[in-house]
Amino acid sequence: YVRSGELLIGEEGAPFQADAQITLYGARNEQTEIMSGSVITGNKVIFNTGTVSLHGKTRDRFSRLMTAVYKNYDTAMVETGLDWVAGDQIYFAPTNHQWTNSEYKTIVAYDSQTGIINLDTPFEFYHFGQDSSTAGDFNGVDTRGEVRLLTRNIKVIGNDGGDQWGGNILTTDRMEFDGTIRMGTTQLDNVEVAKCSQENTWNAAIRFESTGETGLSYVKKIGRASCRERV
């Protein structure tokens, strides 16, 4: 509970370069905290009415597929010169009408000279790619498959206790018993949020409730966060 203080890792002009991880523990049936009558606080949560400001190392977050990949391929070609390394987790977006045909993979090796990446498991689906943009053929839209880097050096992870119950980060306002108004501010820059969100609830991995400068809380900035929600 970040009430009136600060939870800081790095800063905007000097991102944190080492590794940091915040692990959220808790089970589905554990006691639910109630901080306000208008906000569902829940459990397994970072509850913020102060300042949470996390700034991680800048990474190459995005590439297009340079060649198409097919089912059972375990390699792919992306752009050259990326800072991707073995152990990084990446996401392949679907490129057909089947919106569920996305895939998560872990890099085994990446050759920055050729752009070839070796992956931990074979592909289950086809993903379109080619060495030049399709924008000229599709009214300005590049339809090549998107590949997103998910790994960051600052992580907020929901511990997997076996019941598939994720964590969450909640920023909100709160008026305390003495009339003091707390206004939460959250900044996430190059931060990985994984194994979070809580099924059959409105509790997203990163959520803002009763916030806004016209209300009590002011969300200053959220940017460049990688988020994998558990649903």
Coordinates of C-alpha atoms in Angstrom, one line a residue:
Y1 CA 0.0 0.0 0.0
V2 CA 1.7 3.2 -1.2
R3 CA -0.3 5.6 0.9
S4 CA 1.4 9.0 1.0
G5 CA 5.0 8.1 0.0
E6 CA 6.8 6.9 -3.1
L7 CA 7.8 3.6 -4.7
L8 CA 10.6 4.5 -7.0
I9 CA 12.9 2.5 -9.3
G10 CA 15.0 4.6 -11.6
E11 CA 13.8 7.9 -13.0
E12 CA 12.8 9.3 -16.4
G13 CA 16.2 10.8 -17.2
A14 CA 18.2 7.9 -15.7
P15 CA 16.4 4.6 -16.2
F16 CA 17.3 1.7 -13.9
Q17 CA 19.9 -0.6 -15.6
A18 CA 20.0 -3.6 -13.3
D19 CA 17.2 -6.1 -12.6
A20 CA 14.3 -5.5 -10.2
Q21 CA 11.3 -7.7 -9.6
I22 CA 8.2 -7.1 -7.4
T23 CA 6.4 -10.3 -6.8
L24 CA 2.7 -10.2 -5.7
Y25 CA 1.6 -13.1 -3.5
G26 CA -1.9 -14.2 -2.6
A27 CA -4.7 -16.6 -3.4
R28 CA -8.1 -16.4 -4.9
N29 CA -9.9 -17.0 -1.6
E30 CA -7.8 -14.7 0.6
Q31 CA -9.3 -11.7 2.4
T32 CA -10.3 -8.7 0.2
E33 CA -9.1 -5.3 1.3
I34 CA -11.6 -2.4 1.3
M35 CA -10.0 1.0 1.1
S36 CA -13.0 3.0 -0.3
G37 CA -16.7 2.4 -0.7
S38 CA -16.5 3.3 -4.3
V39 CA -13.4 1.3 -5.3
I40 CA -13.0 -2.5 -5.3
T41 CA -9.5 -2.9 -3.9
G42 CA -9.3 -6.7 -4.0
N43 CA -6.2 -8.7 -3.0
K44 CA -2.8 -9.5 -4.4
V45 CA -2.5 -5.8 -5.3
I46 CA -0.2 -2.8 -5.3
F47 CA -2.6 -0.2 -4.0
N48 CA -1.4 3.3 -4.8
T49 CA -2.7 6.7 -3.5
G50 CA 0.8 8.1 -3.5
T51 CA 3.5 7.9 -6.3
V52 CA 4.6 4.7 -8.1
S53 CA 7.3 5.6 -10.6
L54 CA 9.2 2.8 -12.3
H55 CA 11.6 3.5 -15.2
G56 CA 13.4 0.5 -16.8
K57 CA 16.1 0.1 -19.4
T58 CA 15.1 1.2 -22.9
R59 CA 14.8 -1.8 -25.3
D60 CA 14.0 -2.4 -29.0
R61 CA 10.3 -3.2 -28.5
F62 CA 9.1 -3.9 -32.0
S63 CA 9.9 -5.5 -35.3
R64 CA 8.1 -6.8 -38.4
L65 CA 8.5 -10.3 -39.8
M66 CA 11.0 -10.1 -42.7
T67 CA 9.8 -13.5 -44.1
A68 CA 6.7 -15.6 -43.6
V69 CA 6.7 -18.4 -41.1
Y70 CA 4.6 -21.6 -41.2
K71 CA 3.4 -24.2 -38.8
N72 CA 6.2 -26.3 -37.3
Y73 CA 8.9 -23.6 -38.1
D74 CA 11.1 -22.9 -35.1
T75 CA 13.0 -20.0 -36.6
A76 CA 11.9 -16.6 -37.9
M77 CA 13.5 -13.5 -39.4
V78 CA 13.0 -10.1 -37.9
E79 CA 14.9 -6.8 -38.3
T80 CA 18.7 -6.7 -37.8
G81 CA 20.5 -4.8 -35.1
L82 CA 18.0 -5.3 -32.3
D83 CA 19.1 -5.7 -28.7
W84 CA 17.2 -9.0 -28.3
V85 CA 19.0 -11.8 -26.5
A86 CA 18.5 -15.4 -25.5
G87 CA 15.8 -15.7 -22.8
D88 CA 13.8 -12.8 -24.0
Q89 CA 10.1 -13.5 -24.4
I90 CA 8.4 -12.2 -27.6
Y91 CA 4.9 -12.1 -29.0
F92 CA 3.8 -12.8 -32.6
A93 CA 0.5 -11.1 -33.6
P94 CA -1.9 -12.9 -35.8
T95 CA -1.9 -12.0 -39.5
N96 CA -5.1 -13.7 -40.7
H97 CA -8.8 -13.6 -39.8
Q98 CA -8.3 -15.9 -36.9
W99 CA -7.7 -13.4 -34.1
T100 CA -6.7 -16.1 -31.7
N101 CA -3.7 -17.2 -33.8
S102 CA -1.2 -15.2 -31.7
E103 CA 1.8 -16.9 -30.2
Y104 CA 4.2 -16.4 -27.3
K105 CA 7.8 -17.6 -27.7
T106 CA 11.1 -17.5 -25.9
I107 CA 14.3 -16.6 -27.9
V108 CA 17.0 -19.3 -27.9
A109 CA 19.3 -17.3 -30.0
Y110 CA 19.3 -14.1 -32.1
D111 CA 21.7 -13.2 -34.8
S112 CA 21.8 -9.4 -35.0
Q113 CA 23.6 -9.5 -38.4
T114 CA 21.0 -11.6 -40.2
G115 CA 17.9 -11.0 -38.0
I116 CA 17.3 -14.8 -37.6
I117 CA 15.9 -15.9 -34.3
N118 CA 15.8 -19.5 -33.0
L119 CA 12.7 -20.2 -30.8
D120 CA 12.0 -22.5 -27.9
T121 CA 9.0 -24.1 -29.6
P122 CA 7.7 -24.5 -33.2
F123 CA 5.0 -22.2 -34.5
E124 CA 1.4 -23.5 -34.4
F125 CA 0.1 -21.0 -37.0
Y126 CA 1.1 -19.1 -40.2
H127 CA 2.4 -15.5 -39.8
F128 CA 2.8 -13.3 -42.9
G129 CA 6.1 -11.5 -43.5
Q130 CA 8.3 -10.0 -46.3
D131 CA 11.4 -7.8 -46.5
S132 CA 9.5 -4.6 -47.5
S133 CA 6.4 -2.8 -46.3
T134 CA 3.1 -3.6 -47.9
A135 CA 1.9 0.0 -47.2
G136 CA 2.0 0.8 -51.0
D137 CA -0.4 -2.0 -51.8
F138 CA -2.8 -1.8 -48.9
N139 CA -3.7 1.9 -48.7
G140 CA -0.8 2.7 -46.3
V141 CA -1.2 -0.3 -44.1
D142 CA 1.8 -2.5 -43.4
T143 CA 0.3 -6.0 -43.0
R144 CA 3.5 -7.8 -42.1
G145 CA 3.4 -9.7 -38.8
E146 CA 4.2 -7.7 -35.7
V147 CA 6.7 -9.1 -33.3
R148 CA 6.7 -7.5 -29.8
L149 CA 9.4 -7.8 -27.1
L150 CA 7.8 -8.5 -23.7
T151 CA 10.8 -8.8 -21.5
R152 CA 11.9 -5.8 -19.4
N153 CA 14.4 -5.5 -16.6
I154 CA 11.8 -4.2 -14.2
K155 CA 9.0 -6.7 -13.6
V156 CA 5.8 -6.8 -11.6
I157 CA 4.9 -10.5 -11.4
G158 CA 1.9 -12.2 -9.9
N159 CA 3.1 -15.3 -8.1
D160 CA 1.5 -18.5 -9.5
G161 CA 0.2 -20.3 -6.4
G162 CA -1.5 -22.9 -8.5
D163 CA -5.0 -21.3 -8.5
Q164 CA -4.4 -19.1 -11.6
W165 CA -5.1 -16.0 -9.6
G166 CA -3.2 -12.9 -10.9
G167 CA -2.1 -9.7 -9.3
N168 CA -3.0 -6.1 -10.2
I169 CA -1.8 -2.5 -9.9
L170 CA -4.5 -0.1 -8.7
T171 CA -4.1 3.6 -8.7
T172 CA -6.9 5.7 -7.2
D173 CA -7.9 8.5 -4.9
R174 CA -8.8 8.3 -1.3
M175 CA -10.1 10.7 1.3
E176 CA -8.9 9.7 4.8
F177 CA -10.8 10.1 8.0
D178 CA -9.1 13.4 8.8
G179 CA -10.2 14.8 5.4
T180 CA -6.8 14.5 3.8
I181 CA -7.1 13.8 0.0
R182 CA -4.6 11.3 -1.5
M183 CA -4.1 11.5 -5.3
G184 CA -2.3 8.6 -6.9
T185 CA 0.2 9.0 -9.7
T186 CA 1.6 6.0 -11.6
Q187 CA 4.4 6.1 -14.1
L188 CA 5.4 2.9 -15.9
D189 CA 8.2 3.1 -18.5
N190 CA 9.7 -0.1 -19.9
V191 CA 8.1 -2.2 -17.2
E192 CA 6.9 -5.8 -17.6
V193 CA 3.7 -6.8 -15.9
A194 CA 3.0 -10.5 -16.1
K195 CA 0.7 -13.1 -14.6
C196 CA -1.7 -10.4 -13.6
S197 CA -5.4 -9.6 -13.9
Q198 CA -8.1 -11.6 -12.1
E199 CA -10.6 -13.7 -13.9
N200 CA -14.3 -13.1 -13.6
T201 CA -13.7 -9.6 -12.2
W202 CA -13.1 -6.1 -13.5
N203 CA -9.6 -6.2 -11.9
A204 CA -7.3 -5.6 -14.9
A205 CA -3.5 -6.0 -14.6
I206 CA -3.1 -2.2 -14.5
R207 CA -6.2 -0.3 -13.5
F208 CA -7.3 3.2 -12.6
E209 CA -10.5 3.8 -10.6
S210 CA -12.0 7.1 -9.4
T211 CA -9.1 8.8 -11.1
G212 CA -8.7 12.0 -13.2
E213 CA -7.6 15.5 -12.5
T214 CA -11.2 16.6 -12.2
G215 CA -11.7 13.9 -9.5
L216 CA -9.1 13.2 -6.9
S217 CA -6.4 11.2 -8.6
Y218 CA -4.2 12.3 -11.5
V219 CA -2.6 9.7 -13.7
K220 CA 0.5 11.5 -14.9
K221 CA 2.0 9.0 -17.4
I222 CA 1.8 5.4 -18.5
G223 CA 4.1 4.5 -21.3
R224 CA 6.0 1.6 -23.0
A225 CA 4.9 -1.1 -20.6
S226 CA 4.7 -4.7 -21.7
C227 CA 1.7 -6.3 -20.2
R228 CA 0.5 -9.9 -20.4
E229 CA -2.7 -10.3 -18.5
R230 CA -4.0 -13.6 -17.2
V231 CA -7.7 -14.1 -18.2

